Amino acid sequence: MTEIHEYNMALRSVGREADAIPVSAVVSLGTGMIPVTELKEIDVFRPDSLFDAAKLAYGISAIGNLLVDQATASDGRVVDRARAWCSMIGVPYFRFNPQLSADIAMDEKNDLKLINMLWEAKAYMHANRSKVIEMINLLKYFTF
């Protein structure tokens, strides 16, 4: 969305406003929300012994994992900002992102895990059928 906006602004700045592409709707497809995992307490302190140093390393590792998870989150504030941006300019926004029962790697090869993920995605889309139909009806009117 940012790139489209910047592209359109650049076109307008050079007098090519007719070439600008207005945003008509935004469809956001997530890769699935992983289950929430409990975070054990994180204790960062000055170590007094080798055992304390190992505990400190574990605490720093847990913080690192937490930061990576937040930075790569496919939901949350990033989606909130996209939804707000669309609302500000009057553009319909549709977000589809099923809750998954397990964390699925992008290169997963286990058929059972993949089938379960597909089933959960299908069940999610069925449960959100009215939103899907609303999106389809809106997209029918756009020419691409």
PDB file of C-alpha atoms in Angstrom:
ATOM      1  CA  MET A   1       0.000   0.000   0.000  1.00  0.00           C
ATOM      2  CA  THR A   2       2.873   2.326   0.773  1.00  0.00           C
ATOM      3  CA  GLU A   3       4.487   1.602  -2.580  1.00  0.00           C
ATOM      4  CA  ILE A   4       1.250   2.277  -4.465  1.00  0.00           C
ATOM      5  CA  HIS A   5       0.795   5.551  -2.598  1.00  0.00           C
ATOM      6  CA  GLU A   6       4.411   6.628  -3.241  1.00  0.00           C
ATOM      7  CA  TYR A   7       4.122   5.632  -6.917  1.00  0.00           C
ATOM      8  CA  ASN A   8       0.946   7.682  -7.321  1.00  0.00           C
ATOM      9  CA  MET A   9       2.518  10.669  -5.529  1.00  0.00           C
ATOM     10  CA  ALA A  10       5.548  10.482  -7.847  1.00  0.00           C
ATOM     11  CA  LEU A  11       3.284  10.402 -10.909  1.00  0.00           C
ATOM     12  CA  ARG A  12       1.340  13.426  -9.648  1.00  0.00           C
ATOM     13  CA  SER A  13       4.551  15.338  -8.960  1.00  0.00           C
ATOM     14  CA  VAL A  14       5.651  14.991 -12.605  1.00  0.00           C
ATOM     15  CA  GLY A  15       2.277  15.870 -14.074  1.00  0.00           C
ATOM     16  CA  ARG A  16       1.149  12.324 -14.898  1.00  0.00           C
ATOM     17  CA  GLU A  17      -1.858  12.222 -12.586  1.00  0.00           C
ATOM     18  CA  ALA A  18      -3.901  10.345 -15.222  1.00  0.00           C
ATOM     19  CA  ASP A  19      -1.494   7.384 -14.847  1.00  0.00           C
ATOM     20  CA  ALA A  20      -2.043   7.141 -11.082  1.00  0.00           C
ATOM     21  CA  ILE A  21      -3.678   3.912  -9.926  1.00  0.00           C
ATOM     22  CA  PRO A  22      -6.283   4.428  -7.214  1.00  0.00           C
ATOM     23  CA  VAL A  23      -6.584   1.796  -4.501  1.00  0.00           C
ATOM     24  CA  SER A  24     -10.059   0.278  -4.764  1.00  0.00           C
ATOM     25  CA  ALA A  25      -9.853  -2.465  -2.126  1.00  0.00           C
ATOM     26  CA  VAL A  26      -7.239  -4.235  -0.036  1.00  0.00           C
ATOM     27  CA  VAL A  27      -7.313  -7.994   0.527  1.00  0.00           C
ATOM     28  CA  SER A  28      -4.801  -9.114   3.136  1.00  0.00           C
ATOM     29  CA  LEU A  29      -4.031 -12.837   3.332  1.00  0.00           C
ATOM     30  CA  GLY A  30      -2.142 -14.005   6.396  1.00  0.00           C
ATOM     31  CA  THR A  31      -0.080 -17.150   6.756  1.00  0.00           C
ATOM     32  CA  GLY A  32      -1.973 -18.282   9.828  1.00  0.00           C
ATOM     33  CA  MET A  33      -1.743 -17.257  13.456  1.00  0.00           C
ATOM     34  CA  ILE A  34       0.373 -19.661  15.448  1.00  0.00           C
ATOM     35  CA  PRO A  35      -0.845 -20.787  18.846  1.00  0.00           C
ATOM     36  CA  VAL A  36       0.063 -18.570  21.769  1.00  0.00           C
ATOM     37  CA  THR A  37       2.916 -20.045  23.766  1.00  0.00           C
ATOM     38  CA  GLU A  38       3.580 -19.381  27.402  1.00  0.00           C
ATOM     39  CA  LEU A  39       6.664 -17.301  28.056  1.00  0.00           C
ATOM     40  CA  LYS A  40       8.578 -18.409  31.111  1.00  0.00           C
ATOM     41  CA  GLU A  41       9.969 -15.624  33.213  1.00  0.00           C
ATOM     42  CA  ILE A  42      12.971 -13.884  31.769  1.00  0.00           C
ATOM     43  CA  ASP A  43      15.592 -12.862  34.276  1.00  0.00           C
ATOM     44  CA  VAL A  44      18.462 -10.713  33.050  1.00  0.00           C
ATOM     45  CA  PHE A  45      21.015 -10.070  35.758  1.00  0.00           C
ATOM     46  CA  ARG A  46      24.716  -9.890  36.449  1.00  0.00           C
ATOM     47  CA  PRO A  47      25.997 -13.460  36.794  1.00  0.00           C
ATOM     48  CA  ASP A  48      27.980 -14.465  39.884  1.00  0.00           C
ATOM     49  CA  SER A  49      28.791 -18.022  38.817  1.00  0.00           C
ATOM     50  CA  LEU A  50      29.024 -20.281  35.775  1.00  0.00           C
ATOM     51  CA  PHE A  51      25.489 -21.516  36.476  1.00  0.00           C
ATOM     52  CA  ASP A  52      24.258 -17.910  36.600  1.00  0.00           C
ATOM     53  CA  ALA A  53      26.019 -17.230  33.298  1.00  0.00           C
ATOM     54  CA  ALA A  54      24.096 -20.122  31.716  1.00  0.00           C
ATOM     55  CA  LYS A  55      20.806 -18.729  33.098  1.00  0.00           C
ATOM     56  CA  LEU A  56      21.702 -15.301  31.747  1.00  0.00           C
ATOM     57  CA  ALA A  57      22.422 -16.744  28.295  1.00  0.00           C
ATOM     58  CA  TYR A  58      19.041 -18.507  28.355  1.00  0.00           C
ATOM     59  CA  GLY A  59      17.313 -15.245  29.354  1.00  0.00           C
ATOM     60  CA  ILE A  60      19.003 -13.290  26.569  1.00  0.00           C
ATOM     61  CA  SER A  61      18.103 -16.039  24.084  1.00  0.00           C
ATOM     62  CA  ALA A  62      14.447 -15.890  25.189  1.00  0.00           C
ATOM     63  CA  ILE A  63      14.417 -12.107  24.750  1.00  0.00           C
ATOM     64  CA  GLY A  64      15.985 -12.488  21.299  1.00  0.00           C
ATOM     65  CA  ASN A  65      13.329 -15.014  20.279  1.00  0.00           C
ATOM     66  CA  LEU A  66      10.579 -12.737  21.585  1.00  0.00           C
ATOM     67  CA  LEU A  67      11.939  -9.763  19.615  1.00  0.00           C
ATOM     68  CA  VAL A  68      12.204 -11.817  16.404  1.00  0.00           C
ATOM     69  CA  ASP A  69       8.640 -13.097  16.865  1.00  0.00           C
ATOM     70  CA  GLN A  70       7.340  -9.555  17.331  1.00  0.00           C
ATOM     71  CA  ALA A  71       9.335  -8.148  14.414  1.00  0.00           C
ATOM     72  CA  THR A  72       8.072 -10.827  12.038  1.00  0.00           C
ATOM     73  CA  ALA A  73       4.493 -10.984  13.318  1.00  0.00           C
ATOM     74  CA  SER A  74       1.948 -11.274  10.535  1.00  0.00           C
ATOM     75  CA  ASP A  75      -0.762  -9.824  12.710  1.00  0.00           C
ATOM     76  CA  GLY A  76      -1.102  -7.136  15.318  1.00  0.00           C
ATOM     77  CA  ARG A  77       0.047  -3.544  14.829  1.00  0.00           C
ATOM     78  CA  VAL A  78       1.004  -4.015  11.170  1.00  0.00           C
ATOM     79  CA  VAL A  79      -2.525  -5.140  10.333  1.00  0.00           C
ATOM     80  CA  ASP A  80      -4.034  -2.438  12.554  1.00  0.00           C
ATOM     81  CA  ARG A  81      -2.100   0.241  10.663  1.00  0.00           C
ATOM     82  CA  ALA A  82      -3.143  -1.156   7.284  1.00  0.00           C
ATOM     83  CA  ARG A  83      -6.784  -1.283   8.368  1.00  0.00           C
ATOM     84  CA  ALA A  84      -6.596   2.287   9.720  1.00  0.00           C
ATOM     85  CA  TRP A  85      -4.903   3.562   6.545  1.00  0.00           C
ATOM     86  CA  CYS A  86      -7.658   2.027   4.406  1.00  0.00           C
ATOM     87  CA  SER A  87     -10.325   3.451   6.693  1.00  0.00           C
ATOM     88  CA  MET A  88      -8.783   6.930   6.409  1.00  0.00           C
ATOM     89  CA  ILE A  89      -8.963   6.919   2.615  1.00  0.00           C
ATOM     90  CA  GLY A  90     -12.313   5.089   2.403  1.00  0.00           C
ATOM     91  CA  VAL A  91     -10.997   1.842   0.939  1.00  0.00           C
ATOM     92  CA  PRO A  92     -12.593  -1.498   1.902  1.00  0.00           C
ATOM     93  CA  TYR A  93     -10.163  -3.749   3.810  1.00  0.00           C
ATOM     94  CA  PHE A  94     -10.504  -7.519   4.106  1.00  0.00           C
ATOM     95  CA  ARG A  95      -8.191  -9.578   6.320  1.00  0.00           C
ATOM     96  CA  PHE A  96      -8.134 -13.374   6.291  1.00  0.00           C
ATOM     97  CA  ASN A  97      -5.736 -15.116   8.672  1.00  0.00           C
ATOM     98  CA  PRO A  98      -6.787 -18.442  10.240  1.00  0.00           C
ATOM     99  CA  GLN A  99      -5.794 -19.549  13.734  1.00  0.00           C
ATOM    100  CA  LEU A 100      -3.581 -22.626  13.415  1.00  0.00           C
ATOM    101  CA  SER A 101      -3.222 -25.363  16.013  1.00  0.00           C
ATOM    102  CA  ALA A 102       0.521 -25.688  15.397  1.00  0.00           C
ATOM    103  CA  ASP A 103       3.421 -23.580  14.195  1.00  0.00           C
ATOM    104  CA  ILE A 104       4.034 -24.643  10.580  1.00  0.00           C
ATOM    105  CA  ALA A 105       7.441 -23.975   9.041  1.00  0.00           C
ATOM    106  CA  MET A 106       7.503 -22.369   5.593  1.00  0.00           C
ATOM    107  CA  ASP A 107       9.359 -25.440   4.258  1.00  0.00           C
ATOM    108  CA  GLU A 108       7.188 -28.042   6.056  1.00  0.00           C
ATOM    109  CA  LYS A 109       7.141 -31.443   4.318  1.00  0.00           C
ATOM    110  CA  ASN A 110       5.091 -33.512   6.760  1.00  0.00           C
ATOM    111  CA  ASP A 111       1.852 -34.372   4.925  1.00  0.00           C
ATOM    112  CA  LEU A 112      -0.163 -34.775   8.139  1.00  0.00           C
ATOM    113  CA  LYS A 113       0.792 -31.286   9.360  1.00  0.00           C
ATOM    114  CA  LEU A 114       0.084 -29.773   5.938  1.00  0.00           C
ATOM    115  CA  ILE A 115      -3.301 -31.486   5.623  1.00  0.00           C
ATOM    116  CA  ASN A 116      -4.254 -30.300   9.111  1.00  0.00           C
ATOM    117  CA  MET A 117      -3.202 -26.746   8.205  1.00  0.00           C
ATOM    118  CA  LEU A 118      -5.258 -26.875   4.991  1.00  0.00           C
ATOM    119  CA  TRP A 119      -8.281 -28.162   6.907  1.00  0.00           C
ATOM    120  CA  GLU A 120      -7.983 -25.364   9.483  1.00  0.00           C
ATOM    121  CA  ALA A 121      -7.704 -22.766   6.693  1.00  0.00           C
ATOM    122  CA  LYS A 122     -10.761 -24.226   4.931  1.00  0.00           C
ATOM    123  CA  ALA A 123     -12.768 -24.259   8.176  1.00  0.00           C
ATOM    124  CA  TYR A 124     -11.745 -20.631   8.814  1.00  0.00           C
ATOM    125  CA  MET A 125     -12.859 -19.534   5.347  1.00  0.00           C
ATOM    126  CA  HIS A 126     -16.159 -21.389   5.779  1.00  0.00           C
ATOM    127  CA  ALA A 127     -16.716 -19.691   9.154  1.00  0.00           C
ATOM    128  CA  ASN A 128     -16.006 -16.320   7.479  1.00  0.00           C
ATOM    129  CA  ARG A 129     -18.126 -17.068   4.428  1.00  0.00           C
ATOM    130  CA  SER A 130     -20.140 -13.845   4.695  1.00  0.00           C
ATOM    131  CA  LYS A 131     -16.945 -11.741   4.583  1.00  0.00           C
ATOM    132  CA  VAL A 132     -15.715 -13.750   1.579  1.00  0.00           C
ATOM    133  CA  ILE A 133     -19.023 -13.227  -0.260  1.00  0.00           C
ATOM    134  CA  GLU A 134     -18.955  -9.504   0.575  1.00  0.00           C
ATOM    135  CA  MET A 135     -15.417  -9.272  -0.832  1.00  0.00           C
ATOM    136  CA  ILE A 136     -16.346 -11.234  -3.980  1.00  0.00           C
ATOM    137  CA  ASN A 137     -19.364  -9.016  -4.643  1.00  0.00           C
ATOM    138  CA  LEU A 138     -17.236  -5.893  -4.239  1.00  0.00           C
ATOM    139  CA  LEU A 139     -14.434  -7.188  -6.494  1.00  0.00           C
ATOM    140  CA  LYS A 140     -16.908  -8.107  -9.272  1.00  0.00           C
ATOM    141  CA  TYR A 141     -17.395  -4.397  -9.953  1.00  0.00           C
ATOM    142  CA  PHE A 142     -13.728  -3.542 -10.446  1.00  0.00           C
ATOM    143  CA  THR A 143     -12.024  -3.764 -13.802  1.00  0.00           C
ATOM    144  CA  PHE A 144      -8.396  -4.761 -13.714  1.00  0.00           C
TER     145      PHE A 144
END
